[in-house]
Coordinates of N, CA and C in Angstrom, one line a residue:
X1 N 30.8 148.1 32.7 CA 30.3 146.7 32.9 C 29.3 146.6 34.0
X2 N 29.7 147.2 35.1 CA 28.7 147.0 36.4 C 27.7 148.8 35.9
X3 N 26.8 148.3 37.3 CA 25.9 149.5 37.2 C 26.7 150.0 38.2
X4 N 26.6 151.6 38.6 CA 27.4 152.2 39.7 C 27.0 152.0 41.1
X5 N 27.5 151.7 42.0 CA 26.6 151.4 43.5 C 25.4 151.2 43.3
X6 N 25.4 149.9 42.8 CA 23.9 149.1 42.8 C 23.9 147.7 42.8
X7 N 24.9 147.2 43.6 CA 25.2 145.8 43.4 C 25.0 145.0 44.7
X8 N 24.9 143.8 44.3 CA 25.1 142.8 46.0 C 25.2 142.0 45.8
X9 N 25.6 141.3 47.2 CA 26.2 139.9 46.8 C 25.8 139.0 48.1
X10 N 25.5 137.8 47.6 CA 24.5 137.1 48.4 C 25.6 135.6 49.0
X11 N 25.9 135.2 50.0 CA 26.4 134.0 50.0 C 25.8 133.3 51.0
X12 N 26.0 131.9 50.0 CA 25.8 130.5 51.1 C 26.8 129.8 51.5
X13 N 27.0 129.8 53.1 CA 28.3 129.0 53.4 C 28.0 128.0 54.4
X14 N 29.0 127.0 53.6 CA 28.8 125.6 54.5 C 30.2 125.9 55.4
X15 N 30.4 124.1 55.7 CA 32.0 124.2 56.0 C 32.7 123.7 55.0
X16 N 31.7 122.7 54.5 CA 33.2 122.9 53.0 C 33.5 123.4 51.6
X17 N 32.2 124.2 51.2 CA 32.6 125.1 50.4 C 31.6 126.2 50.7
X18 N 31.5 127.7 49.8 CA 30.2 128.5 49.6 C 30.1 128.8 48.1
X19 N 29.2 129.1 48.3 CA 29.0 130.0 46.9 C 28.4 131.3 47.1
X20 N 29.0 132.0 45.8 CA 29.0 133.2 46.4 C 28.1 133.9 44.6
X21 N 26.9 135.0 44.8 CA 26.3 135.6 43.9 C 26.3 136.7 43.9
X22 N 26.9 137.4 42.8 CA 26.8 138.9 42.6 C 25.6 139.2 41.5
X23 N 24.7 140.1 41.9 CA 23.9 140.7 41.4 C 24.0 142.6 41.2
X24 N 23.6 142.7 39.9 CA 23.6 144.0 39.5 C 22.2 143.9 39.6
X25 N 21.6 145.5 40.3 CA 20.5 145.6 40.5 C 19.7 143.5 40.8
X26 N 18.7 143.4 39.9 CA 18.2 141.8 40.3 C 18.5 140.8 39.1
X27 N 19.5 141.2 38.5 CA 20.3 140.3 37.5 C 21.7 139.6 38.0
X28 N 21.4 138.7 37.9 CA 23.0 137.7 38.3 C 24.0 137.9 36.9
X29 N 25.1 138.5 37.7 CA 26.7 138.9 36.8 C 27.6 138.0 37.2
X30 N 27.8 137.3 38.3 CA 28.5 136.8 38.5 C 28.7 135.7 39.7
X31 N 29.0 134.1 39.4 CA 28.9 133.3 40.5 C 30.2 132.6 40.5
X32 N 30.4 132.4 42.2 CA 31.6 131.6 42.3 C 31.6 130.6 43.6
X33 N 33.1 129.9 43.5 CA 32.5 129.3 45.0 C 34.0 129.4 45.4
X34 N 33.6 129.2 46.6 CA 35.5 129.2 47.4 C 35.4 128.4 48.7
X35 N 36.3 128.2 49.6 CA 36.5 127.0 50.1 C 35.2 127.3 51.4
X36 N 34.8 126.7 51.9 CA 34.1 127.1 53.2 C 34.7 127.3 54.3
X37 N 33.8 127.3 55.6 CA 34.7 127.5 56.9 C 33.3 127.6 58.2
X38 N 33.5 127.3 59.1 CA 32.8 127.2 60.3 C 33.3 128.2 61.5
X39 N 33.2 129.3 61.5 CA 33.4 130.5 62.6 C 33.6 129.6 64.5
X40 N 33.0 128.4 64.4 CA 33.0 127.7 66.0 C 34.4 127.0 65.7
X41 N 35.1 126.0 64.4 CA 36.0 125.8 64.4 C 37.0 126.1 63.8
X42 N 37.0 127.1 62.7 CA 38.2 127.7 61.8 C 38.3 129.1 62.9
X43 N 39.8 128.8 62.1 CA 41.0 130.0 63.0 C 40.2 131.5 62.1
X44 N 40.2 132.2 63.3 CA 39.9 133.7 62.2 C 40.7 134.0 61.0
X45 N 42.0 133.8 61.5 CA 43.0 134.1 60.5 C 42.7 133.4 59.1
X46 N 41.9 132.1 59.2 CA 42.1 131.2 58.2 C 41.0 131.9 57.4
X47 N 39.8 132.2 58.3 CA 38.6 132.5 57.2 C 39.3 133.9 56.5
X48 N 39.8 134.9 57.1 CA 40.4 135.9 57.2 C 40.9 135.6 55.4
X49 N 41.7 135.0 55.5 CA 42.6 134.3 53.8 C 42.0 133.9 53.0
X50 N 40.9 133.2 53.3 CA 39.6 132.0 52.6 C 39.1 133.3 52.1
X51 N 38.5 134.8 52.3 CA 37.8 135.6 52.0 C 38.4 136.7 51.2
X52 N 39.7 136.8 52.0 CA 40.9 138.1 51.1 C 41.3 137.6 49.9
X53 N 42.0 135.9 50.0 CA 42.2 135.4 48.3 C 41.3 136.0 47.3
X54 N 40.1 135.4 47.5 CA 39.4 135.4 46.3 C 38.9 136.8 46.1
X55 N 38.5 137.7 47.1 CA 37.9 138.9 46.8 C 38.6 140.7 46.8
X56 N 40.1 140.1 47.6 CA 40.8 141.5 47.1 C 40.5 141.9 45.6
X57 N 40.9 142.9 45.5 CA 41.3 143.8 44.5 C 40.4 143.4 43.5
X58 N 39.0 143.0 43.7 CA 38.3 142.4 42.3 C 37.6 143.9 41.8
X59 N 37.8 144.0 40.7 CA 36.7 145.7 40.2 C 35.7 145.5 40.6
X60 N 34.6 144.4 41.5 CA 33.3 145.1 41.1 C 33.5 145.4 42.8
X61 N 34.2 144.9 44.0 CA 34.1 145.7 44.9 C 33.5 146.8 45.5
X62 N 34.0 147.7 44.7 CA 33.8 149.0 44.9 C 32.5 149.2 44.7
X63 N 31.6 148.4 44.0 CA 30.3 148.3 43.3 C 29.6 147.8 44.5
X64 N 29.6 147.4 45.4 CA 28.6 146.4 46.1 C 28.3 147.8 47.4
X65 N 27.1 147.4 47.5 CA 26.3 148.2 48.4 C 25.7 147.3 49.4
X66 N 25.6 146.1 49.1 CA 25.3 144.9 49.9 C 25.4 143.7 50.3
X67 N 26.0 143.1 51.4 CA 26.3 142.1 51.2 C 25.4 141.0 52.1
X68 N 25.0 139.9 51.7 CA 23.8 139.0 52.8 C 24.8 137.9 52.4
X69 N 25.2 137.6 53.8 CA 26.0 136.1 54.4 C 25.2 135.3 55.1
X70 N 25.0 134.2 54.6 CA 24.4 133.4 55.4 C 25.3 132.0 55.7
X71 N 25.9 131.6 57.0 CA 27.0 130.9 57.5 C 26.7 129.9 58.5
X72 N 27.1 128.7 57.9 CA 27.6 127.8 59.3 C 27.9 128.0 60.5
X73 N 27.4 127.7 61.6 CA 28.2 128.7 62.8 C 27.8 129.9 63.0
X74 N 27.0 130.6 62.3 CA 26.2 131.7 62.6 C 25.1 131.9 63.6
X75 N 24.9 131.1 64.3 CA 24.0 131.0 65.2 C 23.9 131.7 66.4
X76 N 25.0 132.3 66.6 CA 25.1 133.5 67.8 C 25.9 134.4 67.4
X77 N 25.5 136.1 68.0 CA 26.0 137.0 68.1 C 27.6 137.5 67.7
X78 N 28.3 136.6 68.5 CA 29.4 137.0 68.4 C 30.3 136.3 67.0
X79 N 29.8 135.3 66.7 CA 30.5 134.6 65.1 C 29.8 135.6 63.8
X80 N 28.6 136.5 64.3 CA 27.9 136.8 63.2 C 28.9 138.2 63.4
X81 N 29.3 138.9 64.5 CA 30.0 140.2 63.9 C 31.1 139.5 64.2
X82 N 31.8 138.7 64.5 CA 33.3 138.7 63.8 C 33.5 138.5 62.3
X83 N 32.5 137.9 61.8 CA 32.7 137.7 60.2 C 31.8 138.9 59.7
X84 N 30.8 140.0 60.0 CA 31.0 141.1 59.8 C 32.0 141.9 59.5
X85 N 33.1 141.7 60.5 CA 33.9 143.1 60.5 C 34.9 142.2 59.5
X86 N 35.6 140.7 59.2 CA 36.0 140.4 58.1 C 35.3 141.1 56.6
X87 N 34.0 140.7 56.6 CA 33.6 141.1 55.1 C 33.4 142.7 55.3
X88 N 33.3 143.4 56.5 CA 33.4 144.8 56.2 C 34.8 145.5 55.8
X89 N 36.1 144.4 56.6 CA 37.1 145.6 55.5 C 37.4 145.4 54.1
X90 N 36.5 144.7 53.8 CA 36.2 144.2 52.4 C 35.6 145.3 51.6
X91 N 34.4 145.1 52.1 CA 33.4 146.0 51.6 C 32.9 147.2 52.6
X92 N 34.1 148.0 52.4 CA 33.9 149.5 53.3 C 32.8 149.8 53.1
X93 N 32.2 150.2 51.9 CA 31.0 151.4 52.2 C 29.4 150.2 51.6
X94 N 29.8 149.1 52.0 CA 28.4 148.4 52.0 C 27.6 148.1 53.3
X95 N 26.4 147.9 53.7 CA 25.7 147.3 54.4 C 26.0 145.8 54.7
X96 N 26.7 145.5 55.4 CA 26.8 143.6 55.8 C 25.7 143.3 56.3
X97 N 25.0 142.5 56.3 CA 24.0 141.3 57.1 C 24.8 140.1 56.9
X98 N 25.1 139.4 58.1 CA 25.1 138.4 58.7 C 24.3 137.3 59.7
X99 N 24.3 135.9 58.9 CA 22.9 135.1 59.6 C 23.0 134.0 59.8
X100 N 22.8 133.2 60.3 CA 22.7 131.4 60.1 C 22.4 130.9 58.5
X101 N 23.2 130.4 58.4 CA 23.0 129.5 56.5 C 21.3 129.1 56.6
X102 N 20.7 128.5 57.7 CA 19.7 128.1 57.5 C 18.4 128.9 57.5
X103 N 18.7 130.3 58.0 CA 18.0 131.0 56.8 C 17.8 131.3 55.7
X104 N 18.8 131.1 55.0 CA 19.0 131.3 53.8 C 17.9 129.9 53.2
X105 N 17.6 129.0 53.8 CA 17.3 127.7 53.2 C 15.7 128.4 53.6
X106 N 15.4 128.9 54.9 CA 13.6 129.7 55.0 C 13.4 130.5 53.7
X107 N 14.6 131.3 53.7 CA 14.6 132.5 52.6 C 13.9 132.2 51.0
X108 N 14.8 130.7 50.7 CA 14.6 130.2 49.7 C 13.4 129.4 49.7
X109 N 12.9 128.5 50.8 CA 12.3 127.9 50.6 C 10.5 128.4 50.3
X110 N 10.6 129.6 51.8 CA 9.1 130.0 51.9 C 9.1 131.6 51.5
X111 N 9.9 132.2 51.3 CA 9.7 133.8 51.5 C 9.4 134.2 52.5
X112 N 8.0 134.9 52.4 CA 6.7 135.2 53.4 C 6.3 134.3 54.3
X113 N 5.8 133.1 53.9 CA 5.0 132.0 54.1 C 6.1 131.6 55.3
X114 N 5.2 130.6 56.1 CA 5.5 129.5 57.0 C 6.0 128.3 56.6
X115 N 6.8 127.7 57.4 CA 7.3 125.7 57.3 C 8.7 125.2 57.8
X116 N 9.0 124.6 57.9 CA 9.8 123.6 58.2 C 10.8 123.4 57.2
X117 N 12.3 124.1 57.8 CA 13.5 123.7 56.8 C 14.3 123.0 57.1
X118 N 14.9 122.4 56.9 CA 16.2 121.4 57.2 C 17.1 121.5 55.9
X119 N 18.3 121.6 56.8 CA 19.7 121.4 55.6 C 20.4 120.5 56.0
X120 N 21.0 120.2 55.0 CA 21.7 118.4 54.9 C 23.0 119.2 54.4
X121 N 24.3 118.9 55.0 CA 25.3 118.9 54.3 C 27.0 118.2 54.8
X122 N 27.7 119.0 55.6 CA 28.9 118.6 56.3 C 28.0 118.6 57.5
X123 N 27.1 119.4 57.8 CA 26.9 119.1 58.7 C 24.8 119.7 58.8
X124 N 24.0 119.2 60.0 CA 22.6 119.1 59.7 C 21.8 119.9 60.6
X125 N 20.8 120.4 60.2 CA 19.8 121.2 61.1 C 18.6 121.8 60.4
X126 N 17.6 121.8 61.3 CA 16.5 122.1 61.3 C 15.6 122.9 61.8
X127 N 14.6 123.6 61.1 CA 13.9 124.4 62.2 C 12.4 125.4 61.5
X128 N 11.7 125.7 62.3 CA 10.5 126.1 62.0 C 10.3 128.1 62.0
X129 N 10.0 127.8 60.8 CA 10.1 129.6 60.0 C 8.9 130.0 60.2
X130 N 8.4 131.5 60.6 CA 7.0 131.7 60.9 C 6.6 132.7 59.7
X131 N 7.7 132.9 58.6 CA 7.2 133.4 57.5 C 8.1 135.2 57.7
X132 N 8.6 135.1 58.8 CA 8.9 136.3 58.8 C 10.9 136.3 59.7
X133 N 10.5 135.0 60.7 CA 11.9 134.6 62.0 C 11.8 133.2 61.9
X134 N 12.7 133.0 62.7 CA 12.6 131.3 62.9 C 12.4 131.4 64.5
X135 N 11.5 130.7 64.4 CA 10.6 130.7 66.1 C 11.1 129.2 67.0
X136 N 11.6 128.4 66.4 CA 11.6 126.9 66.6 C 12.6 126.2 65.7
X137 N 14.2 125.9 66.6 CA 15.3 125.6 66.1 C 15.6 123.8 66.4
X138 N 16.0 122.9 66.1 CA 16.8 121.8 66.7 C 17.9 122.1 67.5
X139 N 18.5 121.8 68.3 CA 19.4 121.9 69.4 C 20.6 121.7 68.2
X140 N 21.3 122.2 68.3 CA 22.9 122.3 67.4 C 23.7 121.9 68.2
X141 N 24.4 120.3 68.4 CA 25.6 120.4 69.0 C 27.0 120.0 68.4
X142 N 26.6 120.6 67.0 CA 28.0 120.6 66.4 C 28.5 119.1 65.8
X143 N 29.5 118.9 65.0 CA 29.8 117.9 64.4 C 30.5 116.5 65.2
X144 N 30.7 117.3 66.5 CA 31.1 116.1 67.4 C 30.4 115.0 68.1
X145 N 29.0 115.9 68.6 CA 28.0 114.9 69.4 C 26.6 114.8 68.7
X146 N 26.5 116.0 67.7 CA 25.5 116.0 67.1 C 25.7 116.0 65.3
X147 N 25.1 116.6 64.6 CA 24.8 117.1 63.0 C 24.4 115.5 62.6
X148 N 23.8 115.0 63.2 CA 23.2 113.3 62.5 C 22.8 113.5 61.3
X149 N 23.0 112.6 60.5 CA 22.5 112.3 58.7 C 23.6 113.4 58.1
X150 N 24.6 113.6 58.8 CA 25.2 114.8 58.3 C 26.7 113.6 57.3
X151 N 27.1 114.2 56.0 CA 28.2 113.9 56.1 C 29.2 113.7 56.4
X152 N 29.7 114.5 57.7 CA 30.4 114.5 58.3 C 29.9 112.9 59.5
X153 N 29.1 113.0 59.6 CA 28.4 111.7 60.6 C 28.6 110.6 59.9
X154 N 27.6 110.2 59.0 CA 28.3 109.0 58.0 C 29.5 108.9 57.6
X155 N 30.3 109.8 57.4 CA 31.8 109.7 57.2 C 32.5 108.8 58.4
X156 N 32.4 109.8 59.4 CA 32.8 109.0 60.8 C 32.5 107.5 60.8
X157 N 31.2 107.2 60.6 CA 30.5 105.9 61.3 C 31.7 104.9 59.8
X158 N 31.6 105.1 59.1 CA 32.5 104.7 57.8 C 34.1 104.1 58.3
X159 N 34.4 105.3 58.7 CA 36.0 105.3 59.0 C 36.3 104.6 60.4
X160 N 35.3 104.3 61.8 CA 35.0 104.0 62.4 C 34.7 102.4 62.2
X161 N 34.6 102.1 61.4 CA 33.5 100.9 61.1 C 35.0 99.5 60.1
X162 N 35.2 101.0 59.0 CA 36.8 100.3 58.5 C 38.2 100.2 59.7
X163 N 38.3 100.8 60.3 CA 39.3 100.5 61.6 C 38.8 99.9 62.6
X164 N 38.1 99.2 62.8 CA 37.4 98.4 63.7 C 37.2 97.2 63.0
X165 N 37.3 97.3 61.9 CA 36.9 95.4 60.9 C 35.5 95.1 61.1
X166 N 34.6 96.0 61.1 CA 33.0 95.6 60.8 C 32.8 95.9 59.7
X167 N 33.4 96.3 58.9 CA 32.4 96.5 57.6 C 33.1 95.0 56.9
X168 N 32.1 94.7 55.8 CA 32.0 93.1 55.1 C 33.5 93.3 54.0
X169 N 34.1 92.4 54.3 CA 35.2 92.4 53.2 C 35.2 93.4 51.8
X170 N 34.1 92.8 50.8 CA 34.0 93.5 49.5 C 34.1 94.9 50.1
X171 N 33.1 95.9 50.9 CA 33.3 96.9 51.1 C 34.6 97.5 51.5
X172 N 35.2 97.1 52.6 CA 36.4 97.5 53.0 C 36.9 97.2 52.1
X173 N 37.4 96.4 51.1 CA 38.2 96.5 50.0 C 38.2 97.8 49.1
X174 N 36.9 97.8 49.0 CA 36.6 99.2 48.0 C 37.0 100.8 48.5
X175 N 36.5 100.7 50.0 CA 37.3 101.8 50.9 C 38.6 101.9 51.1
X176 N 39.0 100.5 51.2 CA 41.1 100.9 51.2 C 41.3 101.1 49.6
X177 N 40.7 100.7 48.7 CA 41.3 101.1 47.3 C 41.2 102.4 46.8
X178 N 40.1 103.3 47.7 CA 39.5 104.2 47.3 C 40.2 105.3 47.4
X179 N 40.4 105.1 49.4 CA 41.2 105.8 50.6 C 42.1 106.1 50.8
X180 N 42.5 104.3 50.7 CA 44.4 103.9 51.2 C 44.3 104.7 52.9
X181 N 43.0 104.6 53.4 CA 43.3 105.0 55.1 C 44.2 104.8 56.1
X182 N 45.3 105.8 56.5 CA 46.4 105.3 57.3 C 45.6 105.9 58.6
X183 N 46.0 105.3 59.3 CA 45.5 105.9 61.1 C 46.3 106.7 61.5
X184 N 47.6 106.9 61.3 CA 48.1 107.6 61.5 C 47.8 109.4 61.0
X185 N 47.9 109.4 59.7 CA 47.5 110.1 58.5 C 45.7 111.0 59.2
X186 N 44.9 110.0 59.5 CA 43.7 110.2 60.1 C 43.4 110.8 61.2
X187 N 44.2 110.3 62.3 CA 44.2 111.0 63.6 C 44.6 112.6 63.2
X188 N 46.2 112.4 62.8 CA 46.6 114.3 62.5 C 45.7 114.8 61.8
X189 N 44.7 114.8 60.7 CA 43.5 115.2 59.8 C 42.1 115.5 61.0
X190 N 42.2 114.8 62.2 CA 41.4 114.9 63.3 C 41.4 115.9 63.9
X191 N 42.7 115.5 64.8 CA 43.1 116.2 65.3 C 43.8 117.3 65.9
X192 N 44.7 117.5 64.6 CA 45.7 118.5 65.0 C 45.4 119.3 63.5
X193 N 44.8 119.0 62.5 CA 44.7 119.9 61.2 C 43.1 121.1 61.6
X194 N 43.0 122.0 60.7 CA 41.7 122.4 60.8 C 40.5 122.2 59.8
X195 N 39.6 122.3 60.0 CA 38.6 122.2 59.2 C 38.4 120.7 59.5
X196 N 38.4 120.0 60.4 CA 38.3 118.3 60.7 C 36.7 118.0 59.7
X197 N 36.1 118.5 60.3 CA 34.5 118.4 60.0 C 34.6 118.0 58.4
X198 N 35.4 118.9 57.8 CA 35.3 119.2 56.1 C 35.7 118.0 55.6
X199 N 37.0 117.6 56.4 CA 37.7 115.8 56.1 C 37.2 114.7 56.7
X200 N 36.4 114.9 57.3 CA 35.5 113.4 58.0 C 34.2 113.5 56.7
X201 N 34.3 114.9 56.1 CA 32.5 114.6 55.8 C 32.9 113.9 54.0
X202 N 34.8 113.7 53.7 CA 35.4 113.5 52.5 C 34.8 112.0 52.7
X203 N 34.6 111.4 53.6 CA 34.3 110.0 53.1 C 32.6 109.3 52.8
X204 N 32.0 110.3 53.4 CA 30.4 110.2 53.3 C 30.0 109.9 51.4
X205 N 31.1 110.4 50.5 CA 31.0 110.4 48.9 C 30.8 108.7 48.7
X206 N 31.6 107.7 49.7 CA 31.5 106.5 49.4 C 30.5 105.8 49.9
X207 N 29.4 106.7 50.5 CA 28.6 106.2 51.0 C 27.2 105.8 50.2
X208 N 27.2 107.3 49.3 CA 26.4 107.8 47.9 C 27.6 106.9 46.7
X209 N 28.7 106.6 46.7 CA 28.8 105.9 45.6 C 28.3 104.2 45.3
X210 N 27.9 103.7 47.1 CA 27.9 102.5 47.4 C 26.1 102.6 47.6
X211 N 25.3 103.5 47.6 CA 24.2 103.7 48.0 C 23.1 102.2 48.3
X212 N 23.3 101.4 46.9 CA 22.5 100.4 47.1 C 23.3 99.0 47.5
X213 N 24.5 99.6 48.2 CA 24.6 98.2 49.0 C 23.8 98.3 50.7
X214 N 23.7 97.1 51.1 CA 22.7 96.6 51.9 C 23.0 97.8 53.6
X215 N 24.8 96.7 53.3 CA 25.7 97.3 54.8 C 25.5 99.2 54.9
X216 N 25.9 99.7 53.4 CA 25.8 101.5 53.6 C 24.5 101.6 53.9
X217 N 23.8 101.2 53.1 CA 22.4 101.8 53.4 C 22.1 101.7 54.8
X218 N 22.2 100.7 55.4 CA 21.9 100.5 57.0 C 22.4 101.7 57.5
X219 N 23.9 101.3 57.1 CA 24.8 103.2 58.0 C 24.0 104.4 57.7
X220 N 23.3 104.6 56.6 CA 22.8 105.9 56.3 C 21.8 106.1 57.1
X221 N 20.7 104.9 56.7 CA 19.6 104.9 57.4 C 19.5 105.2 59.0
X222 N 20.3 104.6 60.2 CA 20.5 104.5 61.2 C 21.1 106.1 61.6
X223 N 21.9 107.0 60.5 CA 23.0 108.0 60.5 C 21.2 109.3 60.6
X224 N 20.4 108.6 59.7 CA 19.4 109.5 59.6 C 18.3 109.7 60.7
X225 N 18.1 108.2 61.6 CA 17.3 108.0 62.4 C 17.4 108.4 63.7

């Protein structure tokens, strides 16, 4: 089924999910996706499980000669070889590269060429590719003080906004029918569970389902500005 050591596998990871592509030689055999994770705030152990589930014992293993990760939280040295040496006891006899996800967005966007990428997702960033490196980054300060227009951002300003009684009746209606938001329930999901970022960015979906009311739009707009 596979070709013999001539395979690779390319992944994009957020924090709340990745997807992951296997290529034989430059043909796609196989795509999937599995939960995501952020190296600044998931437990090693966690990613550690998030990566062993899905990819123990799969036959084409043995097949891969290469693997290109491109990760949330990859932005320095040391998150890039601890999830190295994760996907290396994976893939003993492959080549790992490990990078920031928002290469992957240069990769895709320009190749060779020069420009300006930005990714939107749980969480946001931007920065200027010279066709070859990224020479010129946005400041990253994570999903607590920074990732603006991010879903994880709108999500907050949401949940923020319904616990506080500023949002307009009809809406809060539609968010507690939706939600059923307990404070209680929300704090522990904050801050004593992991992956916070992934469950703040769960409510940003009501933001896109409500898009052309007046109140969201404002939150978006202002989330983006």
């Amino acid at each position: 089924m596979f070709a013999e050591k001539n395979m690779k596998i390319i992944v994009d990871c957020g924090s709340t999910k990745a997807d992951w592509v296997v290529l034989d030689k430059n043909e796609i055999v196989l795509t999937f996706e599995t939960e995501g994770f952020n190296p600044n705030y998931t437990d090693v152990k966690y990613i550690s499980s998030i990566i062993l589930n899905e990819l123990a014992y799969k036959p084409y293993i043995q097949y891969i000669t290469n693997v290109y990760f491109y990760g949330t939280g990859c932005g320095n040295a040391a998150n890039c070889e601890l999830l190295r040496q994760i996907l290396k006891s994976i893939f003993i006899e492959a080549e790992v590269t490990v990078t920031h996800d928002i290469m992957a967005a240069c990769h895709a966007l320009f190749g060779r060429n020069e420009g300006i990428a930005c990714i939107l997702g749980t969480g946001s960033n931007s920065c200027y590719y010279d066709g070859n490196d990224i020479v010129d980054k946005a400041v990253s300060l994570g999903y607590i003080i920074g990732d603006e227009g991010s879903g994880c951002d709108i999500g907050k300003v949401l949940l923020r906004h319904y616990f506080y009684g500023k949002m307009p009746e009809n809406i809060s209606e539609k968010f507690e029918n939706e939600y059923k938001p307990n404070i209680a329930a929300v704090i522990d999901n904050i801050y004593h569970k992991p992956q916070s970022s992934k469950y703040l960015a769960t409510f940003s979906k009501f933001a896109y389902d409500n898009k052309d009311d007046d109140y969201v739009k404002n939150i978006c707009v202002k989330c983006f500005d």
